[in-house]
Short mmCIF file of C-alpha atoms in Angstrom, two decimals:
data_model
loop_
_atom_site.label_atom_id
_atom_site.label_comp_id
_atom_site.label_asym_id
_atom_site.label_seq_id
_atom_site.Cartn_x
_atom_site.Cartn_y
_atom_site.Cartn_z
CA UNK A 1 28.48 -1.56 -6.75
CA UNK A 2 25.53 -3.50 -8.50
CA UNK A 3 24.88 -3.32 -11.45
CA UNK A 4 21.41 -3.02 -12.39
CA UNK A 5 21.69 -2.34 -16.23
CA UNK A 6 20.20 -5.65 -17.02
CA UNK A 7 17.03 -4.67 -15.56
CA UNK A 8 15.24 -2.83 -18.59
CA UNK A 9 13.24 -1.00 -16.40
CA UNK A 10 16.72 1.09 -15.03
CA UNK A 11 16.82 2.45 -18.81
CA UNK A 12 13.76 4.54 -18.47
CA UNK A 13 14.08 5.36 -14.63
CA UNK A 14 18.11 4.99 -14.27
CA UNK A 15 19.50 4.59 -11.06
CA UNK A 16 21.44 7.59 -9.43
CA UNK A 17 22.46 5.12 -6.58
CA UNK A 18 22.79 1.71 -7.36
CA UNK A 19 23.69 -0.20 -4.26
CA UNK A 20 20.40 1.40 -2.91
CA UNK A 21 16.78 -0.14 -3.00
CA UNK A 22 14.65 0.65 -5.99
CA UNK A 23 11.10 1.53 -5.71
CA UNK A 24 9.30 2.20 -8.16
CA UNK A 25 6.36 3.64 -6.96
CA UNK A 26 3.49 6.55 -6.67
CA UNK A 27 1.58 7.32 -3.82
CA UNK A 28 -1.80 6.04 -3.71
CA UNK A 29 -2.65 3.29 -1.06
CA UNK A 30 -0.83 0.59 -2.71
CA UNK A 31 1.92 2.76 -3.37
CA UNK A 32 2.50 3.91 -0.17
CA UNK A 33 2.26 0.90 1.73
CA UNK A 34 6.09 0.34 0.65
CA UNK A 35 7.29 4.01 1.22
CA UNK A 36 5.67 3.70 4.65
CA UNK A 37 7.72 0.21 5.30
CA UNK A 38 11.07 1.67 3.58
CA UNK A 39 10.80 4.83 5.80
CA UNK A 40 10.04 2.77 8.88
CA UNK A 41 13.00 0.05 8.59
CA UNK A 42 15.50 3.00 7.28
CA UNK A 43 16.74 1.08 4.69
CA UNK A 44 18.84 3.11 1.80
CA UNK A 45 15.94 3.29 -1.27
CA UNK A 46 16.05 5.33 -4.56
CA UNK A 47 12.59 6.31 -5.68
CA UNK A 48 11.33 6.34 -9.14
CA UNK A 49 7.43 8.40 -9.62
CA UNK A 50 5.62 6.08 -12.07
CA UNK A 51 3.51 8.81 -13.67
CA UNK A 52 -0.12 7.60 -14.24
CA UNK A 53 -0.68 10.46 -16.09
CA UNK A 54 1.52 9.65 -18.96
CA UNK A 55 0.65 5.69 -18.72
CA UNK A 56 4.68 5.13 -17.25
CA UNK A 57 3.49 1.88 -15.56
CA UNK A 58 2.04 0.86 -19.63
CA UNK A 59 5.88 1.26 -20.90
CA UNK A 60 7.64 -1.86 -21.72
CA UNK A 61 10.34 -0.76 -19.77
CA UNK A 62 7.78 -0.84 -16.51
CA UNK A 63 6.12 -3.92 -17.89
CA UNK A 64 9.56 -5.88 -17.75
CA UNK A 65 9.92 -5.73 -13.77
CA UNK A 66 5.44 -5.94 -13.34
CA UNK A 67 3.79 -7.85 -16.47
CA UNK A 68 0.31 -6.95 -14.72
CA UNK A 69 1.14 -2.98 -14.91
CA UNK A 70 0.63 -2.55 -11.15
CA UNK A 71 2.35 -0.06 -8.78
CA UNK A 72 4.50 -0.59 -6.49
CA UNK A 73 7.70 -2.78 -7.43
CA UNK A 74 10.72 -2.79 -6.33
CA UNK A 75 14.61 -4.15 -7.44
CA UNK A 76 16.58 -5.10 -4.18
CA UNK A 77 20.41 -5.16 -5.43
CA UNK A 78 21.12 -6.69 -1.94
CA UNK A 79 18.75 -9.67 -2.30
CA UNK A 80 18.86 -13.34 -0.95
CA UNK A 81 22.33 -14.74 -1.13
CA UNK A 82 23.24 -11.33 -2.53
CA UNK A 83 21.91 -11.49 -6.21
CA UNK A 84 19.97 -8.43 -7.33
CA UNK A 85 15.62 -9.23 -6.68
CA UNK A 86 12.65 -7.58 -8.70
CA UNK A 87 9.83 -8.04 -6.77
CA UNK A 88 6.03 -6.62 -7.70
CA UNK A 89 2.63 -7.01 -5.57
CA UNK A 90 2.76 -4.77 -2.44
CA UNK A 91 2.19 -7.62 0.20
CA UNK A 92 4.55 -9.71 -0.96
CA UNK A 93 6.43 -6.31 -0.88
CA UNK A 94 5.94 -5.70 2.69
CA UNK A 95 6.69 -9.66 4.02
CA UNK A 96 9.86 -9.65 2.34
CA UNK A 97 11.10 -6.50 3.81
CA UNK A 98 10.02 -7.47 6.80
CA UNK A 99 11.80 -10.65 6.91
CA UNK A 100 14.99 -8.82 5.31
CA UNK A 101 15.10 -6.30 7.75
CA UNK A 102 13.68 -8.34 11.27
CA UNK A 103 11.20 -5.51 11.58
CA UNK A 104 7.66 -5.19 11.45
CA UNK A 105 6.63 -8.56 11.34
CA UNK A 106 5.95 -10.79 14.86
CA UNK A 107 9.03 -12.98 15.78
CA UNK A 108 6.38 -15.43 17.26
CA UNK A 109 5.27 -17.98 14.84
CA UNK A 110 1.23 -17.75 15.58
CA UNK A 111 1.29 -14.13 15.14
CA UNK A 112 3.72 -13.58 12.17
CA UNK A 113 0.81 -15.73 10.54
CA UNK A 114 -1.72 -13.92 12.17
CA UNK A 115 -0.17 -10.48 10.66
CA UNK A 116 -0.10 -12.44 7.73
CA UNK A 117 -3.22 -13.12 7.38
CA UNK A 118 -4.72 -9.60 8.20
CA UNK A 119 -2.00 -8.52 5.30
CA UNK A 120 -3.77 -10.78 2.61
CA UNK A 121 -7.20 -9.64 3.89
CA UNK A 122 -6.45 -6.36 3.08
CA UNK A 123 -4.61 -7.60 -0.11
CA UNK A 124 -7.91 -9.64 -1.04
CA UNK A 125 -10.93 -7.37 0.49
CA UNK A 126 -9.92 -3.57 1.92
CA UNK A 127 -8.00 -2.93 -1.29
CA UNK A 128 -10.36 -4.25 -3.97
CA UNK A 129 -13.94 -3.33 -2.22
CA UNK A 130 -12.91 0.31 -1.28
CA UNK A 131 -10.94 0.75 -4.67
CA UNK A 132 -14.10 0.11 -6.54
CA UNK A 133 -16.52 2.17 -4.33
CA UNK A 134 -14.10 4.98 -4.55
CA UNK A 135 -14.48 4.33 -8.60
CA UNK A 136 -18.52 4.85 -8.09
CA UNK A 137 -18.18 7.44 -5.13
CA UNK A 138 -15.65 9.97 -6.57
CA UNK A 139 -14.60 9.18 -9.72
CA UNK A 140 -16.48 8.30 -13.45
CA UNK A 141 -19.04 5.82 -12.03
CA UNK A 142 -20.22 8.78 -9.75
CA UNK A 143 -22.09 10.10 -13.08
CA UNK A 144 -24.24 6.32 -13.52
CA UNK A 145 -27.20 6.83 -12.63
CA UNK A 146 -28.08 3.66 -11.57
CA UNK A 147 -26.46 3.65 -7.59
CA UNK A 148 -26.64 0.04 -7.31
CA UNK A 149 -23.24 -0.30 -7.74
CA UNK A 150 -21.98 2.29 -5.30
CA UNK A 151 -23.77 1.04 -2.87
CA UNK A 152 -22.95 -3.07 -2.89
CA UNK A 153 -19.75 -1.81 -2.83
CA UNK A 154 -20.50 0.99 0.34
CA UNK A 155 -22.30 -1.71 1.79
CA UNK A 156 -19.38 -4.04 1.57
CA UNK A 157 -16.97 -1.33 3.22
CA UNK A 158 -18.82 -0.36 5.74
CA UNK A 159 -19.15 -4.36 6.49
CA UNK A 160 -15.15 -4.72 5.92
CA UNK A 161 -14.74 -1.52 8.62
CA UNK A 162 -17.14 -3.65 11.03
CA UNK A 163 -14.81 -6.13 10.58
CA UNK A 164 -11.61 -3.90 11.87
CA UNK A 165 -13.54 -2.54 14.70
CA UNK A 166 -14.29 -5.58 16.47
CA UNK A 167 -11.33 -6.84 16.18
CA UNK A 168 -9.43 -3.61 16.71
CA UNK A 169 -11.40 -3.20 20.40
CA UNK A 170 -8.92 -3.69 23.02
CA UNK A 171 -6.06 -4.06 20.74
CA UNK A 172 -3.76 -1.11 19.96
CA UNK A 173 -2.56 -2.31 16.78
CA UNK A 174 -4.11 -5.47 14.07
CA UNK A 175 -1.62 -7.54 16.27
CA UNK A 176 -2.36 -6.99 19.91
CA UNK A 177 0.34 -4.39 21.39
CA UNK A 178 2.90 -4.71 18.58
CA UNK A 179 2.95 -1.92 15.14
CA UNK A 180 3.55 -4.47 11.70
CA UNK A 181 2.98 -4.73 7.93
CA UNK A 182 -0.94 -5.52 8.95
CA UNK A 183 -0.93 -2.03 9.78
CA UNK A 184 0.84 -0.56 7.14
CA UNK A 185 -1.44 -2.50 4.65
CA UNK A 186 -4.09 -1.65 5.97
CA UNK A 187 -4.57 2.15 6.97
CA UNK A 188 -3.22 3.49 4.28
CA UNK A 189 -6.49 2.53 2.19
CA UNK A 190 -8.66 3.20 5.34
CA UNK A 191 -6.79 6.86 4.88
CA UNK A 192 -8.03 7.29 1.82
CA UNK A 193 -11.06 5.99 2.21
CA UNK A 194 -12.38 8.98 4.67
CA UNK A 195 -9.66 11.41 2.74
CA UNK A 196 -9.13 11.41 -1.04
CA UNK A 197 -12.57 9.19 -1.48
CA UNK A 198 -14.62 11.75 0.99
CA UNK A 199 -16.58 8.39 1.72
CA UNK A 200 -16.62 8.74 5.45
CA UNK A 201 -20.62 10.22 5.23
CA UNK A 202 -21.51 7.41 2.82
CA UNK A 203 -20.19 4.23 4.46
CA UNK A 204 -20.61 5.95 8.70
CA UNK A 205 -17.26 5.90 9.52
CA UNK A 206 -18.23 7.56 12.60
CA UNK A 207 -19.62 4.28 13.52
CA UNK A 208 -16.24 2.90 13.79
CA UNK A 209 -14.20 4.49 16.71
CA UNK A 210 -11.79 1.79 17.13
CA UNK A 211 -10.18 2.31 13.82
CA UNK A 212 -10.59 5.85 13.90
CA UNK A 213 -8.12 5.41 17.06
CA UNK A 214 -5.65 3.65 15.13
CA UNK A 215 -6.25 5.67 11.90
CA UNK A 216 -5.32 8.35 14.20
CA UNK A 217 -2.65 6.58 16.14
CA UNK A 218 -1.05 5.23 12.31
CA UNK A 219 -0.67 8.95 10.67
CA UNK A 220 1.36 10.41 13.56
CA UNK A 221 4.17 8.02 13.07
CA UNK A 222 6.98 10.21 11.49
CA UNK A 223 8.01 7.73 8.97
CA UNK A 224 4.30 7.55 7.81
CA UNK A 225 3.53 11.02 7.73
CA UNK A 226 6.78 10.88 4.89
CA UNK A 227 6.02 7.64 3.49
CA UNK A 228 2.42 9.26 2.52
CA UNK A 229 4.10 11.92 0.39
CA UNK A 230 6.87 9.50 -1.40
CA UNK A 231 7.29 8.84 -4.04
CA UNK A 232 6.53 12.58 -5.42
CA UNK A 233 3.88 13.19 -8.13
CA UNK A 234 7.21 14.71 -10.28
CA UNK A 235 10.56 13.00 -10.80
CA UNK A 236 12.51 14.26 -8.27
CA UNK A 237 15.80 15.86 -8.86
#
């Protein structure tokens, strides 16, 4: 069995299973990205609910496996060569898992980059851009009243959405006929976008039908559907 006692974080959030995956986690886009992945490959994984609320992912304990505070991260006690791995950043996240577990990424060469590459441009454009509208749109900046902000950043998604559409047109997933960790980076936050954000109105998602298919076709996958919910917003028992 490992032994993952010299991993500060496992004094606040101990492990109950040890030889199992540990993901440290919550679910809000990012979050969920590696539930999703976790629930898809069916690899053994102990969740840990890094409460916002009470600043958990501010704790020292937290800060030892993420210096940059961020959710999700995750300790792999079966990791290369068979040494224990911490591991932070979702992406990264999601291309190591894939590569652990032969799943989810393409096995030919141009088109694992290709899902690469759609991973970092969620990584470096979806996430950011519809994070910050959804900071104007629904949460504190909603109350500025000065709307320039909301709207270089509505203008942005809605440009970011063109973007998925035309490339989404006559594909069934971000890489051609095959489901991957584009995907699962990627809808997620388009999820919450029209969801949680209520942005839909503001940015014309209805403009989009492409990725309205595969928004549609992503969320009745059983192992998203459960990924979306996991962690829970209370330590489970």
């Amino acid at each position: 069995m490992s032994d993952l006692s010299v991993f500060p974080i496992s004094r606040k959030w101990p492990a109950a299973h040890s030889e199992r995956l540990q993901l440290y986690s919550l679910p809000t886009p990012n979050g969920v990205k590696v539930s999703i992945m976790l629930e898809e490959t069916g690899l053994p994984y102990e969740p840990h609910t890094v409460s916002f609320e009470t600043n958990d992912q501010m704790t020292p304990e937290f800060m030892s496996l993420n210096p940059n505070n961020k959710i999700p991260a995750i300790i792999d006690p079966d990791g290369p060569g068979g040494a224990p791995l911490a591991l932070f950043e979702s992406g990264a996240i999601l291309i190591y898992l894939a590569e652990k577990t032969g799943r989810f990424m393409p096995q030919d060469a141009a088109e694992r980059y290709q899902a690469i590459q759609w991973v970092m441009f969620q990584v470096g454009g979806i996430g950011p851009m519809f994070g910050q509208l959804g900071f104007f749109h629904k949460f504190a900046g909603k109350d500025y009243d000065d709307k320039r902000p909301r709207d270089r950043y509505a203008a942005e998604t809605k440009r970011l959405l063109g973007v998925l559409e035309g490339h989404l047109a006559g594909r069934d997933w971000m890489v051609g006929k095959d489901y991957s960790i584009a995907d699962i980076a990627i809808f997620p936050w388009v999820r919450n976008l029209v969801g949680f954000y209520a942005a839909g109105e503001l940015v014309g998602f209805s403009e989009f039908p492409n990725v309205q298919r595969v928004l549609d076709a992503f969320v009745a996958r059983p192992a998203v559907a459960r990924g979306l919910e996991i962690p829970s917003r209370t330590p489970a028992a």
